[in-house]
PDB file of C-alpha atoms in Angstrom:
ATOM      1  CA  MET A   1      -3.821  -7.346 -14.854  1.00 51.00           C
ATOM      2  CA  SER A   2      -6.902  -7.313 -12.644  1.00 49.00           C
ATOM      3  CA  SER A   3     -10.240  -7.477 -14.427  1.00 45.00           C
ATOM      4  CA  ASN A   4     -11.620  -4.509 -12.473  1.00 49.00           C
ATOM      5  CA  ILE A   5      -9.083  -2.076 -13.926  1.00 49.00           C
ATOM      6  CA  THR A   6     -10.640   0.677 -16.003  1.00 46.00           C
ATOM      7  CA  LYS A   7      -8.743   1.273 -19.238  1.00 52.00           C
ATOM      8  CA  THR A   8     -10.609   4.345 -20.453  1.00 53.00           C
ATOM      9  CA  LYS A   9      -8.290   6.879 -18.802  1.00 83.00           C
ATOM     10  CA  LEU A  10      -4.815   6.819 -17.357  1.00 92.00           C
ATOM     11  CA  ALA A  11      -4.199   7.525 -13.685  1.00 94.00           C
ATOM     12  CA  ILE A  12      -0.486   8.202 -14.302  1.00 96.00           C
ATOM     13  CA  SER A  13       1.387   8.683 -17.578  1.00 96.00           C
ATOM     14  CA  LEU A  14       5.145   9.187 -17.958  1.00 96.00           C
ATOM     15  CA  GLN A  15       6.423   9.944 -21.454  1.00 96.00           C
ATOM     16  CA  HIS A  16      10.087  10.439 -22.369  1.00 97.00           C
ATOM     17  CA  LEU A  17      10.808  11.497 -18.789  1.00 96.00           C
ATOM     18  CA  ASP A  18      14.405  12.482 -17.956  1.00 96.00           C
ATOM     19  CA  HIS A  19      15.671  13.783 -14.644  1.00 96.00           C
ATOM     20  CA  TYR A  20      18.981  15.212 -13.409  1.00 94.00           C
ATOM     21  CA  PHE A  21      20.500  15.916 -10.016  1.00 93.00           C
ATOM     22  CA  GLY A  22      23.179  18.512  -9.330  1.00 90.00           C
ATOM     23  CA  ARG A  23      24.574  21.316 -11.448  1.00 87.00           C
ATOM     24  CA  GLY A  24      27.575  22.033 -13.604  1.00 86.00           C
ATOM     25  CA  GLN A  25      30.244  19.359 -13.532  1.00 85.00           C
ATOM     26  CA  LEU A  26      28.358  17.571 -10.752  1.00 89.00           C
ATOM     27  CA  ARG A  27      25.206  17.249 -12.866  1.00 91.00           C
ATOM     28  CA  LYS A  28      24.198  13.607 -13.176  1.00 93.00           C
ATOM     29  CA  GLN A  29      21.319  12.040 -15.054  1.00 93.00           C
ATOM     30  CA  ALA A  30      19.092   9.918 -12.799  1.00 94.00           C
ATOM     31  CA  LEU A  31      16.263   8.946 -15.198  1.00 96.00           C
ATOM     32  CA  PHE A  32      16.559   8.140 -18.896  1.00 96.00           C
ATOM     33  CA  ASP A  33      13.565   8.294 -21.271  1.00 96.00           C
ATOM     34  CA  ILE A  34      11.021   6.749 -18.897  1.00 96.00           C
ATOM     35  CA  ASN A  35       7.766   5.712 -20.574  1.00 96.00           C
ATOM     36  CA  LEU A  36       5.100   4.200 -18.343  1.00 96.00           C
ATOM     37  CA  ASP A  37       1.289   4.242 -18.302  1.00 96.00           C
ATOM     38  CA  ILE A  38      -0.668   3.206 -15.204  1.00 95.00           C
ATOM     39  CA  TYR A  39      -4.426   2.646 -15.288  1.00 93.00           C
ATOM     40  CA  PRO A  40      -7.024   3.461 -12.620  1.00 92.00           C
ATOM     41  CA  GLY A  41      -7.335   0.617 -10.117  1.00 91.00           C
ATOM     42  CA  GLU A  42      -3.997  -0.914 -11.081  1.00 94.00           C
ATOM     43  CA  ILE A  43      -1.364  -1.961  -8.545  1.00 94.00           C
ATOM     44  CA  VAL A  44       2.100  -1.449 -10.044  1.00 96.00           C
ATOM     45  CA  ILE A  45       5.255  -2.389  -8.162  1.00 95.00           C
ATOM     46  CA  THR A  46       8.599  -0.889  -9.175  1.00 95.00           C
ATOM     47  CA  THR A  47      11.630  -2.912  -8.180  1.00 94.00           C
ATOM     48  CA  GLY A  48      15.354  -2.959  -8.918  1.00 92.00           C
ATOM     49  CA  PRO A  49      18.716  -2.192  -7.280  1.00 91.00           C
ATOM     50  CA  SER A  50      19.267   0.726  -4.912  1.00 89.00           C
ATOM     51  CA  GLY A  51      19.993   3.901  -6.837  1.00 89.00           C
ATOM     52  CA  SER A  52      18.161   2.751  -9.959  1.00 92.00           C
ATOM     53  CA  GLY A  53      15.700   5.668  -9.900  1.00 93.00           C
ATOM     54  CA  LYS A  54      12.640   4.052  -8.321  1.00 93.00           C
ATOM     55  CA  THR A  55      12.123   6.582  -5.544  1.00 92.00           C
ATOM     56  CA  THR A  56      12.915   9.472  -7.890  1.00 95.00           C
ATOM     57  CA  ILE A  57       9.944   8.444 -10.041  1.00 95.00           C
ATOM     58  CA  LEU A  58       7.763   8.202  -6.944  1.00 94.00           C
ATOM     59  CA  THR A  59       8.670  11.725  -5.784  1.00 93.00           C
ATOM     60  CA  LEU A  60       8.059  13.147  -9.264  1.00 95.00           C
ATOM     61  CA  VAL A  61       4.653  11.476  -9.547  1.00 95.00           C
ATOM     62  CA  GLY A  62       3.771  12.768  -6.080  1.00 93.00           C
ATOM     63  CA  GLY A  63       4.643  16.336  -6.987  1.00 91.00           C
ATOM     64  CA  LEU A  64       7.425  16.351  -4.386  1.00 89.00           C
ATOM     65  CA  ARG A  65      10.037  17.188  -7.048  1.00 89.00           C
ATOM     66  CA  SER A  66       9.713  19.357 -10.129  1.00 90.00           C
ATOM     67  CA  VAL A  67       9.495  17.597 -13.478  1.00 93.00           C
ATOM     68  CA  GLN A  68      12.375  18.770 -15.672  1.00 93.00           C
ATOM     69  CA  TYR A  69      12.096  17.088 -19.064  1.00 94.00           C
ATOM     70  CA  GLY A  70       9.408  15.086 -20.821  1.00 95.00           C
ATOM     71  CA  SER A  71       5.806  14.641 -19.782  1.00 96.00           C
ATOM     72  CA  LEU A  72       4.290  13.433 -16.518  1.00 96.00           C
ATOM     73  CA  LYS A  73       0.525  13.486 -16.211  1.00 96.00           C
ATOM     74  CA  VAL A  74      -1.233  12.620 -12.957  1.00 95.00           C
ATOM     75  CA  LEU A  75      -5.034  12.485 -13.070  1.00 93.00           C
ATOM     76  CA  ASP A  76      -4.896  14.270 -16.448  1.00 91.00           C
ATOM     77  CA  LEU A  77      -2.824  17.184 -15.087  1.00 92.00           C
ATOM     78  CA  GLU A  78       0.553  17.807 -16.715  1.00 94.00           C
ATOM     79  CA  LEU A  79       3.163  18.263 -13.979  1.00 94.00           C
ATOM     80  CA  CYS A  80       5.950  19.466 -16.263  1.00 94.00           C
ATOM     81  CA  GLY A  81       5.685  23.232 -15.922  1.00 91.00           C
ATOM     82  CA  ALA A  82       2.862  23.009 -13.374  1.00 91.00           C
ATOM     83  CA  THR A  83       2.364  25.927 -10.989  1.00 91.00           C
ATOM     84  CA  ARG A  84       2.767  25.555  -7.244  1.00 89.00           C
ATOM     85  CA  GLU A  85      -1.000  25.709  -6.847  1.00 89.00           C
ATOM     86  CA  GLN A  86      -1.469  22.908  -9.377  1.00 90.00           C
ATOM     87  CA  LEU A  87       1.093  20.739  -7.603  1.00 89.00           C
ATOM     88  CA  VAL A  88      -0.675  21.294  -4.274  1.00 88.00           C
ATOM     89  CA  LYS A  89      -3.972  20.306  -5.912  1.00 88.00           C
ATOM     90  CA  VAL A  90      -2.425  17.039  -7.141  1.00 90.00           C
ATOM     91  CA  ARG A  91      -0.795  16.265  -3.767  1.00 90.00           C
ATOM     92  CA  ARG A  92      -4.164  16.583  -2.069  1.00 88.00           C
ATOM     93  CA  ARG A  93      -5.501  13.765  -4.259  1.00 90.00           C
ATOM     94  CA  ILE A  94      -2.644  11.391  -3.459  1.00 93.00           C
ATOM     95  CA  GLY A  95      -2.122   9.233  -0.374  1.00 91.00           C
ATOM     96  CA  TYR A  96       1.454   8.578   0.760  1.00 91.00           C
ATOM     97  CA  ILE A  97       2.805   5.574   2.659  1.00 89.00           C
ATOM     98  CA  PHE A  98       6.460   5.703   3.688  1.00 82.00           C
ATOM     99  CA  GLN A  99       8.910   3.167   5.080  1.00 75.00           C
ATOM    100  CA  ALA A 100       9.402   5.181   8.275  1.00 72.00           C
ATOM    101  CA  HIS A 101       5.646   5.678   8.875  1.00 76.00           C
ATOM    102  CA  ASN A 102       6.107   9.474   9.257  1.00 83.00           C
ATOM    103  CA  LEU A 103       3.616   9.548  12.117  1.00 91.00           C
ATOM    104  CA  HIS A 104       3.498  12.533  14.456  1.00 92.00           C
ATOM    105  CA  GLN A 105       4.775  11.235  17.776  1.00 94.00           C
ATOM    106  CA  SER A 106       2.719  13.728  19.789  1.00 95.00           C
ATOM    107  CA  LEU A 107      -0.568  12.624  18.203  1.00 95.00           C
ATOM    108  CA  THR A 108      -2.642   9.505  18.829  1.00 96.00           C
ATOM    109  CA  ALA A 109      -3.425   7.002  16.077  1.00 96.00           C
ATOM    110  CA  LEU A 110      -6.850   8.624  15.658  1.00 96.00           C
ATOM    111  CA  GLN A 111      -5.364  12.119  15.421  1.00 95.00           C
ATOM    112  CA  ASN A 112      -2.706  11.000  12.935  1.00 95.00           C
ATOM    113  CA  VAL A 113      -5.323   9.493  10.643  1.00 94.00           C
ATOM    114  CA  ARG A 114      -7.620  12.472  11.001  1.00 94.00           C
ATOM    115  CA  MET A 115      -4.812  14.642   9.604  1.00 89.00           C
ATOM    116  CA  GLY A 116      -5.375  12.886   6.285  1.00 86.00           C
ATOM    117  CA  LEU A 117      -8.781  14.588   6.103  1.00 89.00           C
ATOM    118  CA  GLU A 118      -7.922  18.042   7.394  1.00 82.00           C
ATOM    119  CA  VAL A 119      -6.358  19.198   4.103  1.00 74.00           C
ATOM    120  CA  ASN A 120      -9.711  18.864   2.333  1.00 68.00           C
ATOM    121  CA  GLY A 121     -11.542  21.286   4.579  1.00 67.00           C
ATOM    122  CA  ASP A 122     -15.025  20.102   3.636  1.00 78.00           C
ATOM    123  CA  LEU A 123     -15.797  17.930   6.682  1.00 85.00           C
ATOM    124  CA  SER A 124     -16.804  18.890  10.200  1.00 88.00           C
ATOM    125  CA  PRO A 125     -14.521  17.892  13.105  1.00 89.00           C
ATOM    126  CA  THR A 126     -17.020  15.209  14.106  1.00 91.00           C
ATOM    127  CA  GLU A 127     -17.172  13.779  10.585  1.00 92.00           C
ATOM    128  CA  MET A 128     -13.375  13.678  10.394  1.00 92.00           C
ATOM    129  CA  SER A 129     -13.106  11.849  13.695  1.00 93.00           C
ATOM    130  CA  ASP A 130     -15.832   9.389  12.717  1.00 94.00           C
ATOM    131  CA  ARG A 131     -14.150   8.563   9.400  1.00 92.00           C
ATOM    132  CA  ALA A 132     -10.748   8.206  11.046  1.00 94.00           C
ATOM    133  CA  GLU A 133     -12.164   5.841  13.664  1.00 95.00           C
ATOM    134  CA  GLU A 134     -14.007   3.837  11.012  1.00 93.00           C
ATOM    135  CA  ILE A 135     -10.914   3.123   8.934  1.00 91.00           C
ATOM    136  CA  LEU A 136      -8.780   2.362  12.015  1.00 93.00           C
ATOM    137  CA  VAL A 137     -11.352  -0.250  12.986  1.00 93.00           C
ATOM    138  CA  GLU A 138     -11.167  -1.568   9.426  1.00 87.00           C
ATOM    139  CA  VAL A 139      -7.371  -2.012   9.662  1.00 87.00           C
ATOM    140  CA  GLY A 140      -7.723  -3.828  12.989  1.00 89.00           C
ATOM    141  CA  LEU A 141      -6.768  -1.007  15.341  1.00 92.00           C
ATOM    142  CA  GLY A 142     -10.128  -0.295  16.934  1.00 93.00           C
ATOM    143  CA  GLU A 143      -8.610  -0.975  20.351  1.00 94.00           C
ATOM    144  CA  ARG A 144      -5.644   1.359  19.673  1.00 94.00           C
ATOM    145  CA  LEU A 145      -7.427   4.570  18.684  1.00 96.00           C
ATOM    146  CA  HIS A 146      -5.898   6.624  21.479  1.00 96.00           C
ATOM    147  CA  TYR A 147      -2.454   5.031  21.528  1.00 96.00           C
ATOM    148  CA  TYR A 148       0.585   7.133  20.686  1.00 96.00           C
ATOM    149  CA  PRO A 149       3.100   5.804  18.112  1.00 94.00           C
ATOM    150  CA  GLU A 150       5.642   4.955  20.809  1.00 95.00           C
ATOM    151  CA  ASN A 151       3.160   2.420  22.191  1.00 95.00           C
ATOM    152  CA  LEU A 152       2.494   0.724  18.846  1.00 94.00           C
ATOM    153  CA  SER A 153       4.474  -2.034  17.125  1.00 91.00           C
ATOM    154  CA  GLY A 154       6.071  -1.485  13.729  1.00 88.00           C
ATOM    155  CA  GLY A 155       3.233  -3.283  11.973  1.00 88.00           C
ATOM    156  CA  GLN A 156       0.624  -1.283  13.870  1.00 91.00           C
ATOM    157  CA  LYS A 157       2.353   2.003  12.991  1.00 91.00           C
ATOM    158  CA  GLN A 158       2.323   1.036   9.335  1.00 88.00           C
ATOM    159  CA  ARG A 159      -1.372   0.217   9.553  1.00 89.00           C
ATOM    160  CA  VAL A 160      -1.961   3.710  10.958  1.00 93.00           C
ATOM    161  CA  ALA A 161       0.016   5.103   8.019  1.00 91.00           C
ATOM    162  CA  ILE A 162      -2.102   3.091   5.574  1.00 89.00           C
ATOM    163  CA  ALA A 163      -5.289   4.301   7.243  1.00 90.00           C
ATOM    164  CA  ARG A 164      -4.081   7.909   7.051  1.00 92.00           C
ATOM    165  CA  ALA A 165      -3.209   7.526   3.355  1.00 90.00           C
ATOM    166  CA  LEU A 166      -6.566   5.983   2.427  1.00 87.00           C
ATOM    167  CA  VAL A 167      -9.005   7.748   4.765  1.00 89.00           C
ATOM    168  CA  GLY A 168      -9.672  10.510   2.238  1.00 88.00           C
ATOM    169  CA  GLN A 169     -10.296   7.919  -0.508  1.00 87.00           C
ATOM    170  CA  PRO A 170      -7.610   9.316  -2.829  1.00 91.00           C
ATOM    171  CA  PRO A 171      -7.562   8.000  -6.400  1.00 93.00           C
ATOM    172  CA  ILE A 172      -3.800   7.341  -6.149  1.00 95.00           C
ATOM    173  CA  VAL A 173      -1.578   5.989  -3.366  1.00 93.00           C
ATOM    174  CA  LEU A 174       2.221   6.078  -3.525  1.00 95.00           C
ATOM    175  CA  ALA A 175       4.088   3.648  -1.273  1.00 93.00           C
ATOM    176  CA  ASP A 176       7.847   3.771  -0.716  1.00 92.00           C
ATOM    177  CA  GLU A 177       9.243   0.544   0.781  1.00 89.00           C
ATOM    178  CA  PRO A 178       6.173   0.062   3.024  1.00 87.00           C
ATOM    179  CA  THR A 179       7.369  -3.306   4.407  1.00 85.00           C
ATOM    180  CA  ALA A 180      11.092  -2.612   4.761  1.00 82.00           C
ATOM    181  CA  ALA A 181      10.981  -2.248   8.553  1.00 78.00           C
ATOM    182  CA  LEU A 182       8.583  -5.156   9.122  1.00 81.00           C
ATOM    183  CA  ASP A 183       9.026  -8.882   9.680  1.00 83.00           C
ATOM    184  CA  SER A 184       7.615 -11.221   7.040  1.00 84.00           C
ATOM    185  CA  LYS A 185       4.300 -11.843   8.829  1.00 83.00           C
ATOM    186  CA  SER A 186       3.623  -8.148   9.459  1.00 82.00           C
ATOM    187  CA  GLY A 187       4.758  -7.296   5.937  1.00 83.00           C
ATOM    188  CA  ARG A 188       2.315  -9.734   4.354  1.00 85.00           C
ATOM    189  CA  TYR A 189      -0.514  -8.450   6.512  1.00 85.00           C
ATOM    190  CA  VAL A 190       0.242  -4.837   5.585  1.00 83.00           C
ATOM    191  CA  VAL A 191       0.386  -5.392   1.806  1.00 86.00           C
ATOM    192  CA  ASN A 192      -2.700  -7.628   1.833  1.00 89.00           C
ATOM    193  CA  LEU A 193      -4.478  -4.852   3.693  1.00 84.00           C
ATOM    194  CA  MET A 194      -3.295  -2.271   1.155  1.00 84.00           C
ATOM    195  CA  GLN A 195      -4.493  -4.487  -1.669  1.00 87.00           C
ATOM    196  CA  LYS A 196      -7.910  -5.062  -0.060  1.00 86.00           C
ATOM    197  CA  LEU A 197      -8.553  -1.401   0.743  1.00 82.00           C
ATOM    198  CA  ALA A 198      -7.344  -0.238  -2.665  1.00 82.00           C
ATOM    199  CA  ARG A 199      -9.624  -2.694  -4.450  1.00 85.00           C
ATOM    200  CA  GLU A 200     -12.614  -1.629  -2.361  1.00 85.00           C
ATOM    201  CA  ARG A 201     -11.937   2.044  -3.107  1.00 81.00           C
ATOM    202  CA  ASP A 202     -10.863   1.599  -6.763  1.00 83.00           C
ATOM    203  CA  CYS A 203      -7.531   3.146  -5.882  1.00 90.00           C
ATOM    204  CA  THR A 204      -4.375   3.084  -8.019  1.00 95.00           C
ATOM    205  CA  ILE A 205      -1.185   2.083  -6.177  1.00 94.00           C
ATOM    206  CA  LEU A 206       2.375   2.745  -7.324  1.00 96.00           C
ATOM    207  CA  MET A 207       4.764   1.019  -4.941  1.00 95.00           C
ATOM    208  CA  VAL A 208       8.554   0.898  -4.688  1.00 94.00           C
ATOM    209  CA  THR A 209      10.001  -2.139  -2.945  1.00 92.00           C
ATOM    210  CA  HIS A 210      13.012  -4.426  -2.627  1.00 87.00           C
ATOM    211  CA  ASP A 211      10.836  -7.012  -0.877  1.00 87.00           C
ATOM    212  CA  ASN A 212      10.320  -9.905  -3.299  1.00 88.00           C
ATOM    213  CA  ARG A 213       7.908 -11.519  -0.814  1.00 87.00           C
ATOM    214  CA  ILE A 214       5.173  -9.015  -1.651  1.00 89.00           C
ATOM    215  CA  LEU A 215       5.371  -8.943  -5.442  1.00 92.00           C
ATOM    216  CA  TYR A 216       2.336 -11.234  -5.685  1.00 91.00           C
ATOM    217  CA  ILE A 217      -0.099  -8.368  -5.018  1.00 92.00           C
ATOM    218  CA  ALA A 218       0.943  -6.522  -8.184  1.00 94.00           C
ATOM    219  CA  ASP A 219      -1.036  -6.376 -11.395  1.00 94.00           C
ATOM    220  CA  ARG A 220       2.244  -5.451 -13.050  1.00 94.00           C
ATOM    221  CA  ILE A 221       5.900  -5.367 -12.003  1.00 95.00           C
ATOM    222  CA  VAL A 222       8.241  -2.754 -13.460  1.00 95.00           C
ATOM    223  CA  TYR A 223      11.977  -3.396 -13.168  1.00 95.00           C
ATOM    224  CA  MET A 224      14.478  -0.531 -13.175  1.00 95.00           C
ATOM    225  CA  GLU A 225      18.227  -0.450 -13.530  1.00 95.00           C
ATOM    226  CA  ASP A 226      20.598   2.530 -13.824  1.00 94.00           C
ATOM    227  CA  GLY A 227      17.753   4.988 -14.303  1.00 95.00           C
ATOM    228  CA  ARG A 228      16.054   3.027 -17.061  1.00 95.00           C
ATOM    229  CA  LEU A 229      12.985   0.830 -17.324  1.00 93.00           C
ATOM    230  CA  VAL A 230      14.355  -2.500 -18.475  1.00 89.00           C
ATOM    231  CA  GLN A 231      11.293  -4.686 -17.961  1.00 74.00           C
ATOM    232  CA  GLY A 232       7.536  -4.407 -17.458  1.00 64.00           C
ATOM    233  CA  LYS A 233       6.663  -1.317 -19.471  1.00 59.00           C
TER     234      LYS A 233
END
């Protein structure tokens, strides 16, 4: 575990977390008694076979699914039983990086990144543009500010997605298979960039991946199988 990790408070805490999909006879348990604490500044990678529950945990932590059973605290807010307003408040403090980039095709790189600041509502349009440009320069896309996604490579699109996730300096970033669509060179560049920016901003990262080539950036690796944590608690 990295020496700069603060152990006084937890960024994310899952206690006795269960989750089900479907209803009636089709009801199936997806998560079984998950217990996991993640500290501020820590980079935790969750790995394991497809269907093991990794992405389900990510969507629960991100407030994208409702917590059903157990306890899930994000930045000291209990998400089990949380109101819609509370979930929105948590989502605004989390950056998201997805496998498919999820960039708006009709917006330039600069405009896509600027969207990461618009939800906060406390910056002027000029300030938002300046911050978006600054982080795009930092990720090596200073010459691509006004390019649309269709004119960017896969690695460049993912760098835009990283910039968008981190531009608002969120305390937590969730990454779902961020290198899956990239070749090995681009994948290494992207995760090294994530690691560098997260360290500089004291950001906690929870990442799901099948890519064993990037496990080296983790402070801790959590292995899942059949909806259970089997290693790395």
